[in-house]
Tab-separated table of C-alpha atoms and ligand atoms in Angstrom:
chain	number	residue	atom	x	y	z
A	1	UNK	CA	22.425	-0.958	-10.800
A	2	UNK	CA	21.632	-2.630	-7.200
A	3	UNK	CA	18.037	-3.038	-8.282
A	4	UNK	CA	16.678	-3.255	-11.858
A	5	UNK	CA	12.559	-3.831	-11.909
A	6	UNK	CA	11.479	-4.306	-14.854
A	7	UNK	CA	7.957	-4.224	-16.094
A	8	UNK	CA	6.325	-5.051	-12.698
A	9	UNK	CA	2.301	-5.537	-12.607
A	10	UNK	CA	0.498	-6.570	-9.571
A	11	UNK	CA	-3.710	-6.208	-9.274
A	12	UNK	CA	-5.720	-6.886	-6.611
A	13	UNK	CA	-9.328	-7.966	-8.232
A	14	UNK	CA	-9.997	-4.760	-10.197
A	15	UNK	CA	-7.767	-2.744	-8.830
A	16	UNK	CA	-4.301	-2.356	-10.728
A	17	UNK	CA	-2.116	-1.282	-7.900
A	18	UNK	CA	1.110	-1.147	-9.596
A	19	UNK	CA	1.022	-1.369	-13.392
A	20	UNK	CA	4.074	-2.013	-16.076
A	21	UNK	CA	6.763	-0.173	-13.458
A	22	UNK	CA	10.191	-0.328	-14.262
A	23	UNK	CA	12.914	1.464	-11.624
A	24	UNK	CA	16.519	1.083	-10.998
A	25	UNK	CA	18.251	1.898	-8.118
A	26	UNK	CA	22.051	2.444	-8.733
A	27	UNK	CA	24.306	0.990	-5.798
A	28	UNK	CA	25.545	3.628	-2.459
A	29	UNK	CA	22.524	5.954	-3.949
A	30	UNK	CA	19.952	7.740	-1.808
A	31	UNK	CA	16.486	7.472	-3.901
A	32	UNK	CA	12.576	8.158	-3.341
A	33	UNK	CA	9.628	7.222	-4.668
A	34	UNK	CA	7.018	9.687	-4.677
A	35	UNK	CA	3.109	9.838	-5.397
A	36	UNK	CA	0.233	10.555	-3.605
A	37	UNK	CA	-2.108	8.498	-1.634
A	38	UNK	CA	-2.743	4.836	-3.016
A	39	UNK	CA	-0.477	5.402	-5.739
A	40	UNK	CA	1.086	2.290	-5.359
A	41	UNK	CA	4.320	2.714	-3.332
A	42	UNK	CA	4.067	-0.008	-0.403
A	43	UNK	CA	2.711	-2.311	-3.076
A	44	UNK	CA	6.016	-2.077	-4.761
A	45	UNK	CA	7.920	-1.878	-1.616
A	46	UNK	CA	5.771	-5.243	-0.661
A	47	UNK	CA	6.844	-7.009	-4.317
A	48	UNK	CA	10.386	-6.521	-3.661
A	49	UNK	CA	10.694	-7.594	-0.228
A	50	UNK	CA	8.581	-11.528	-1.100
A	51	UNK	CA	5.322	-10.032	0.547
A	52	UNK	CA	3.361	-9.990	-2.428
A	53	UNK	CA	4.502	-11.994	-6.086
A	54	UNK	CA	3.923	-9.910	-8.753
A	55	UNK	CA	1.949	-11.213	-11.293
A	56	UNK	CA	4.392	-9.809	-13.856
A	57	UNK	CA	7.946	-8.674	-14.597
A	58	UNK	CA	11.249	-9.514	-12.745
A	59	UNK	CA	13.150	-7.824	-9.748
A	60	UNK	CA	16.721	-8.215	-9.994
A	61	UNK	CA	19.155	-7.620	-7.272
A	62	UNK	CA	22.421	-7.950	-7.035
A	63	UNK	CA	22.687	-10.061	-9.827
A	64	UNK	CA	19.894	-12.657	-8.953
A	65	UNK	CA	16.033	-12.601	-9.746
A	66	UNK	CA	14.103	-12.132	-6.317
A	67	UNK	CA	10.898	-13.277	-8.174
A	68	UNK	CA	9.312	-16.165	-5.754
A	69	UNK	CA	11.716	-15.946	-2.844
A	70	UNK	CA	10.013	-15.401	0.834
A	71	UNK	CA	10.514	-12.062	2.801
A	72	UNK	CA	13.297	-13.800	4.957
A	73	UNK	CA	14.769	-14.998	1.950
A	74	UNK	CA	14.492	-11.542	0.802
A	75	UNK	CA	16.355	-10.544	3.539
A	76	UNK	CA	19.146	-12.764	4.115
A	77	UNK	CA	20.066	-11.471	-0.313
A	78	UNK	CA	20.253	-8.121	1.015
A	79	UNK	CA	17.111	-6.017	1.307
A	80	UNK	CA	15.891	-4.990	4.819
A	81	UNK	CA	12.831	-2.628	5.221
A	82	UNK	CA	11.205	-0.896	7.996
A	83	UNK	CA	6.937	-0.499	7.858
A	84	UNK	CA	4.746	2.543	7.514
A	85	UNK	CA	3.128	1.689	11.015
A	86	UNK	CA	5.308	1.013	13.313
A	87	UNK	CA	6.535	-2.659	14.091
A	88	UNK	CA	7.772	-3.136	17.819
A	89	UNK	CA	8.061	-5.477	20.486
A	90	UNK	CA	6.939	-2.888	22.820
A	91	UNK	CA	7.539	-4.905	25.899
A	92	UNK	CA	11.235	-5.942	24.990
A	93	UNK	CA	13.850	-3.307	25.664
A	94	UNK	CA	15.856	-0.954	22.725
A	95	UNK	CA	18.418	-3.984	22.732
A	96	UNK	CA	16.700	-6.652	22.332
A	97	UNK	CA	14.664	-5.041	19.749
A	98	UNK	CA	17.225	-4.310	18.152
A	99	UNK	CA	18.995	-7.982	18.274
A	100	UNK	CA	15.891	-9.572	16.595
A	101	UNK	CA	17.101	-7.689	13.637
A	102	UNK	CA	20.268	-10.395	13.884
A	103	UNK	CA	18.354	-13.367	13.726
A	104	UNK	CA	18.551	-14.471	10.344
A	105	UNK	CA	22.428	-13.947	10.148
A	106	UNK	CA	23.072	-16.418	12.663
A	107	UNK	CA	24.806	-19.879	12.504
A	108	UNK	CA	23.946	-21.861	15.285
A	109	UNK	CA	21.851	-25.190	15.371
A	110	UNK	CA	18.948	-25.715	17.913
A	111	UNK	CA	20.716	-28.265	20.139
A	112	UNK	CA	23.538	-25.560	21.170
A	113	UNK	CA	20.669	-23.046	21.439
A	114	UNK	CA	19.029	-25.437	24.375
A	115	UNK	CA	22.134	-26.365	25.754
A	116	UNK	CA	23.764	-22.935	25.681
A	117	UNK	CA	27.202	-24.298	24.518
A	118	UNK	CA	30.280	-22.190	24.624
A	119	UNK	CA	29.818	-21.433	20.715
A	120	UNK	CA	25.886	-20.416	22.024
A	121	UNK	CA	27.204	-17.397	24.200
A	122	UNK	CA	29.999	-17.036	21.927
A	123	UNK	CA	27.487	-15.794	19.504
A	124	UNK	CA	25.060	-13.987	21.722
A	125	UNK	CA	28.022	-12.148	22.706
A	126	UNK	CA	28.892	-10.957	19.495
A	127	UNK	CA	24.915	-10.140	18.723
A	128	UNK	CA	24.876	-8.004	21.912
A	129	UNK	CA	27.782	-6.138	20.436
A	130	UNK	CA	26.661	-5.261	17.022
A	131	UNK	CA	22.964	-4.290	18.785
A	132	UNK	CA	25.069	-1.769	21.405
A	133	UNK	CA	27.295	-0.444	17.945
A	134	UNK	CA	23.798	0.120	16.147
A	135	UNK	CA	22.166	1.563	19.228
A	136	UNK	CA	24.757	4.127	19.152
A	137	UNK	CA	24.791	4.464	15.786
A	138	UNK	CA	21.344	5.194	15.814
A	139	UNK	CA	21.465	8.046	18.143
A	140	UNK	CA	19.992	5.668	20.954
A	141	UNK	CA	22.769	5.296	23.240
A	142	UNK	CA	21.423	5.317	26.826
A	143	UNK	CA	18.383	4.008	25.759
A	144	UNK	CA	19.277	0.340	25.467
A	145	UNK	CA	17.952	-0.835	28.628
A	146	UNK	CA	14.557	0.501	28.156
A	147	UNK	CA	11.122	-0.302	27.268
A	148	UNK	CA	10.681	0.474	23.450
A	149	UNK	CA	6.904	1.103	24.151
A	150	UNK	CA	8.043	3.989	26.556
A	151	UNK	CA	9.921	5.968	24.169
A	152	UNK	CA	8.958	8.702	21.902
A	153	UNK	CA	7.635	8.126	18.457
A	154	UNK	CA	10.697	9.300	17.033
A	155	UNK	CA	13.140	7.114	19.217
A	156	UNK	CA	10.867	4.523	18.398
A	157	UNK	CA	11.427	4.956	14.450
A	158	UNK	CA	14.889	4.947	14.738
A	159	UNK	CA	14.747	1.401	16.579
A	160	UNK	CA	12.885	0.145	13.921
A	161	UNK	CA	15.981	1.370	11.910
A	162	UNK	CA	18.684	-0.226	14.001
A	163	UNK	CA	16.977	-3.481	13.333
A	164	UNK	CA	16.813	-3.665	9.801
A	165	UNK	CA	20.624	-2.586	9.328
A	166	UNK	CA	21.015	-5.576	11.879
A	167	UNK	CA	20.550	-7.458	9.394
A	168	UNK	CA	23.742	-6.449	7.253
A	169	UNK	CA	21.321	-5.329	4.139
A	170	UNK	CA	23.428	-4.055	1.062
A	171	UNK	CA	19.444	-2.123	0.855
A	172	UNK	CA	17.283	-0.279	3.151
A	173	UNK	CA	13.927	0.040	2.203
A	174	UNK	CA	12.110	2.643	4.593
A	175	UNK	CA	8.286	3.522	4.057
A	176	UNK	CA	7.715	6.997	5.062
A	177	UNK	CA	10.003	6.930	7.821
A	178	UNK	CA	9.765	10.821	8.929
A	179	UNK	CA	5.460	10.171	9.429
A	180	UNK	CA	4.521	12.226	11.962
A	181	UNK	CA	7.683	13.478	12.923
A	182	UNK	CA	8.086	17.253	13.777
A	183	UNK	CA	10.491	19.048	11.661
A	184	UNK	CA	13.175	18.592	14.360
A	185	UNK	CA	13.079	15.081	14.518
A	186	UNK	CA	12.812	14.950	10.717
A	187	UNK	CA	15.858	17.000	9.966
A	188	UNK	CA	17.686	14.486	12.481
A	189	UNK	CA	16.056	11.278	10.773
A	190	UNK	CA	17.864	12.876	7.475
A	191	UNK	CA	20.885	12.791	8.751
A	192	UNK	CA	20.651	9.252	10.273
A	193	UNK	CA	19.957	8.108	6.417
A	194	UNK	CA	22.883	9.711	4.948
A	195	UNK	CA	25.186	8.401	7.869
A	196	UNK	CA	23.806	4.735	6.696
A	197	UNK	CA	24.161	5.572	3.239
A	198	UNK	CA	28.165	7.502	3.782
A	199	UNK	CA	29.577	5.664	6.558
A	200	UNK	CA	27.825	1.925	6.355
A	201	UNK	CA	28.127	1.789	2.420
A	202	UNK	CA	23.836	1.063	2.015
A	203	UNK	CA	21.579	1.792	-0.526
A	204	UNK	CA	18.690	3.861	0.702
A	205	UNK	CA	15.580	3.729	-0.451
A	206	UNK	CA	12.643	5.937	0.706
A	207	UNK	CA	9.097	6.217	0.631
A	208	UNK	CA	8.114	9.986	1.400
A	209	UNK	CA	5.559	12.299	1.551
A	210	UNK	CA	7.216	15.149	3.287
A	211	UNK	CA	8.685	16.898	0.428
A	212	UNK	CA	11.339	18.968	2.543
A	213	UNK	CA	12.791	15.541	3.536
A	214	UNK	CA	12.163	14.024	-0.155
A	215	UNK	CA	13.986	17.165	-1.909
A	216	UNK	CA	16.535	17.634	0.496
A	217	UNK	CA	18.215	13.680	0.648
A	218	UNK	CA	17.337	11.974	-2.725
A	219	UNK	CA	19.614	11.946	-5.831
A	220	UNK	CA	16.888	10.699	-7.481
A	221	UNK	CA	13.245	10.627	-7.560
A	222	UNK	CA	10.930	8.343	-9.103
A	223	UNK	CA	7.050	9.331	-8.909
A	224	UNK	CA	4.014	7.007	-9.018
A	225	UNK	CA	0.600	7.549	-9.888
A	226	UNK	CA	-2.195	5.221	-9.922
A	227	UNK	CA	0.068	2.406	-10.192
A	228	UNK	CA	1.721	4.096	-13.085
A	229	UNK	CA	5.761	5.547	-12.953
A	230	UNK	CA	5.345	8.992	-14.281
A	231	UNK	CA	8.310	10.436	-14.222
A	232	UNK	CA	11.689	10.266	-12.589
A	233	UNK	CA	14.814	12.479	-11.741
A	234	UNK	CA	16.510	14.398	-9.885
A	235	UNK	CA	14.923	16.979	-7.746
A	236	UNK	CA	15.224	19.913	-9.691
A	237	UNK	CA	13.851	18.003	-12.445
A	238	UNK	CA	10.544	16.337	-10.789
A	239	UNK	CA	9.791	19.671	-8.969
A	240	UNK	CA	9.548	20.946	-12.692
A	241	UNK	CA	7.774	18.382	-14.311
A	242	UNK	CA	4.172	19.650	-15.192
A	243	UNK	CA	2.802	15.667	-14.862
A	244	UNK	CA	3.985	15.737	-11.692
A	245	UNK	CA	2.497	18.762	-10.266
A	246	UNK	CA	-0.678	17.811	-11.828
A	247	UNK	CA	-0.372	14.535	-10.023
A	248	UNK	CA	-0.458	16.038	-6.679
A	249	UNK	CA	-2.583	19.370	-7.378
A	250	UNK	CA	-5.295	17.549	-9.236
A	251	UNK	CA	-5.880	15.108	-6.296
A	252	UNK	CA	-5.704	17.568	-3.879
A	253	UNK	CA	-8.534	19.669	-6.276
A	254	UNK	CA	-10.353	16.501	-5.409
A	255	UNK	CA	-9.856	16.719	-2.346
A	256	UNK	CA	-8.040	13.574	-2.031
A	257	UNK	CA	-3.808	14.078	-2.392
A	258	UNK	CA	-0.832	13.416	-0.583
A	259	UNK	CA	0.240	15.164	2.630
A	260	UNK	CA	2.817	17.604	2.337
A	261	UNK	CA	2.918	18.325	-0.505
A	262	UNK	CA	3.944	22.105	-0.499
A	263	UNK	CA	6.717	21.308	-2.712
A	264	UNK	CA	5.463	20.038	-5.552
B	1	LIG	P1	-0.147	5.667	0.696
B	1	LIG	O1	0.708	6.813	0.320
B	1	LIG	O2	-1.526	6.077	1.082
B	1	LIG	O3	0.480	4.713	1.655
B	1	LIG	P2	0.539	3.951	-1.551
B	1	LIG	O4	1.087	4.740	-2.689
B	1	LIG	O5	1.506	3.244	-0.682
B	1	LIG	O6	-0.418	4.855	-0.684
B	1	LIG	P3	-0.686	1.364	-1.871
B	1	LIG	O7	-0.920	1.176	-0.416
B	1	LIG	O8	0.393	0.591	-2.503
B	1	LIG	O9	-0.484	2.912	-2.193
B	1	LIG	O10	-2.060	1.082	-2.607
B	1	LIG	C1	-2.218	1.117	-4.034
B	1	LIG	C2	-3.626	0.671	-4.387
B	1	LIG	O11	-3.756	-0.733	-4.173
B	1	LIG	C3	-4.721	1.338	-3.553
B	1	LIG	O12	-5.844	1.525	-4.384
B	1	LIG	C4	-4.999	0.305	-2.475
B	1	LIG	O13	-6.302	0.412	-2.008
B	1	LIG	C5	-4.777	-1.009	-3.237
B	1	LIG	N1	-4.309	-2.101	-2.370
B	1	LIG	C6	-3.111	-2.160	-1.711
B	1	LIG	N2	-2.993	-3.325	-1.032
B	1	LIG	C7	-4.141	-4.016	-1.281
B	1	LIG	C8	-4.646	-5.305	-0.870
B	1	LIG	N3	-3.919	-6.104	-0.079
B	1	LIG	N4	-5.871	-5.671	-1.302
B	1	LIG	C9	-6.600	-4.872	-2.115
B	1	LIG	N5	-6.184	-3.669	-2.541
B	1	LIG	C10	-4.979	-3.233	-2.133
């Protein structure tokens, strides 16, 4: 296991957003955590990554507790995310969008920052290089030069992408990262998360609510409801699971319930 959560609680006033959860993510896996609306997912995606601090149970990664450490801290062990709403610099270009997502992998003091020593544009270099190899990798190439607020929502999501692997995460946490994508640009965003998982060696983790994209990448599944983990498995199994489907069809009888949810 990458990731072992164990017993994780977290309220806010009355409301028990994530109660007694326990999930482990098993290292080069492609995963998703399921549920619908305010079930608790980017509460749990905000306890791992130093955003919130649980107010019980223990996150383990990669053999250390993560339990009080800031979200930069939480990123320089290993984790990198990407946000439900998107998270630009809209007036910096693809690049240097991109190279932000270096930042806390560099070495270099403040005094050869101001006096742009040879070591200074050394490493700049080097940043510029790994942002042009993600860009491409990203299936932005051309695109580097431009204005990320001018590019289409999809383009856009992928940036946000390239930035977090910037980072050199063993973990990519993305929260529903095929939102409002047509099923074009989804079907391409699913291959862009097996090429991280097959050819950079990352964990992927996934918030989803488009259960095409959910059933047809994750190994495993683990579903959330009101705070609670319900069940978890592998597709075949959580499209089964009779909790599950009355998860999602007795919200939606509400008239509440997750989008997409066709599938389940
Ligand atoms: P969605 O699919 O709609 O994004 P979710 O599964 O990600 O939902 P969360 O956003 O984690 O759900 O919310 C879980 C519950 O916790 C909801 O009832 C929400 O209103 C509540 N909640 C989340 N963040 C806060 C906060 N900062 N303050 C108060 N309540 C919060």
């Amino acid at each position: 296991m990458l990731l072992k959560v164990n017993n994780l609680v977290k309220s806010f006033g009355g409301i028990r957003a994530v109660r007694d959860v326990t999930i482990g993510i098993s290292e080069g896996s492609i995963s998703s955590i399921i549920g619908p609306n305010g079930a608790g997912k980017t509460t749990f995606f905000n306890l791992l990554t130093g955003i919130y601090k649980p107010d019980q149970g223990s996150i383990d990664f990669n053999g250390r507790s993560l339990i009080g450490l800031r979200p930069d801290q939480v990123n320089k062990a290993g984790i990198a995310r990407t946000f439900q709403s998107i998270r630009l610099f809209g007036n910096m270009t693809v690049l240097e969008n991109i190279m932000v997502g270096t930042h806390s992998r560099l070495h270099i003091s403040l005094p050869h920052t101001l006096l742009r020593t040879r070591r200074f544009k050394e490493q700049e270099r080097l940043v510029q290089e790994k942002a042009s190899m993600l860009l491409k990798f990203a299936g932005l190439s051309g695109k580097g030069d431009e204005l990320s607020k001018n590019l289409p929502y999809g383009d856009q999501r992928r940036i946000e992408i390239a930035r977090a692997l910037a980072s050199d995460p063993k973990l990519i946490l993305l929260d529903e990262p095929t939102a409002g994508m047509n099923p074009q640009e989804s079907a391409e965003a699913m291959s862009l998360f097996r090429k991280i998982r097959d050819e950079l060696g990352i964990t992927v983790v996934l918030i989803e609510h488009d259960m095409r994209v959910v059933m047809g990448i994750s190994e495993h599944i683990d579903v959330l409801d009101y705070g609670q983990k319900i069940a978890e498995g592998t597709p075949e199994e959580i499209r089964a699971n009779p909790r599950v489907v009355e998860a999602y069809l007795g919200r939606r009888a509400m008239g509440g319930g997750a989008n997409n949810d066709s599938a389940a």
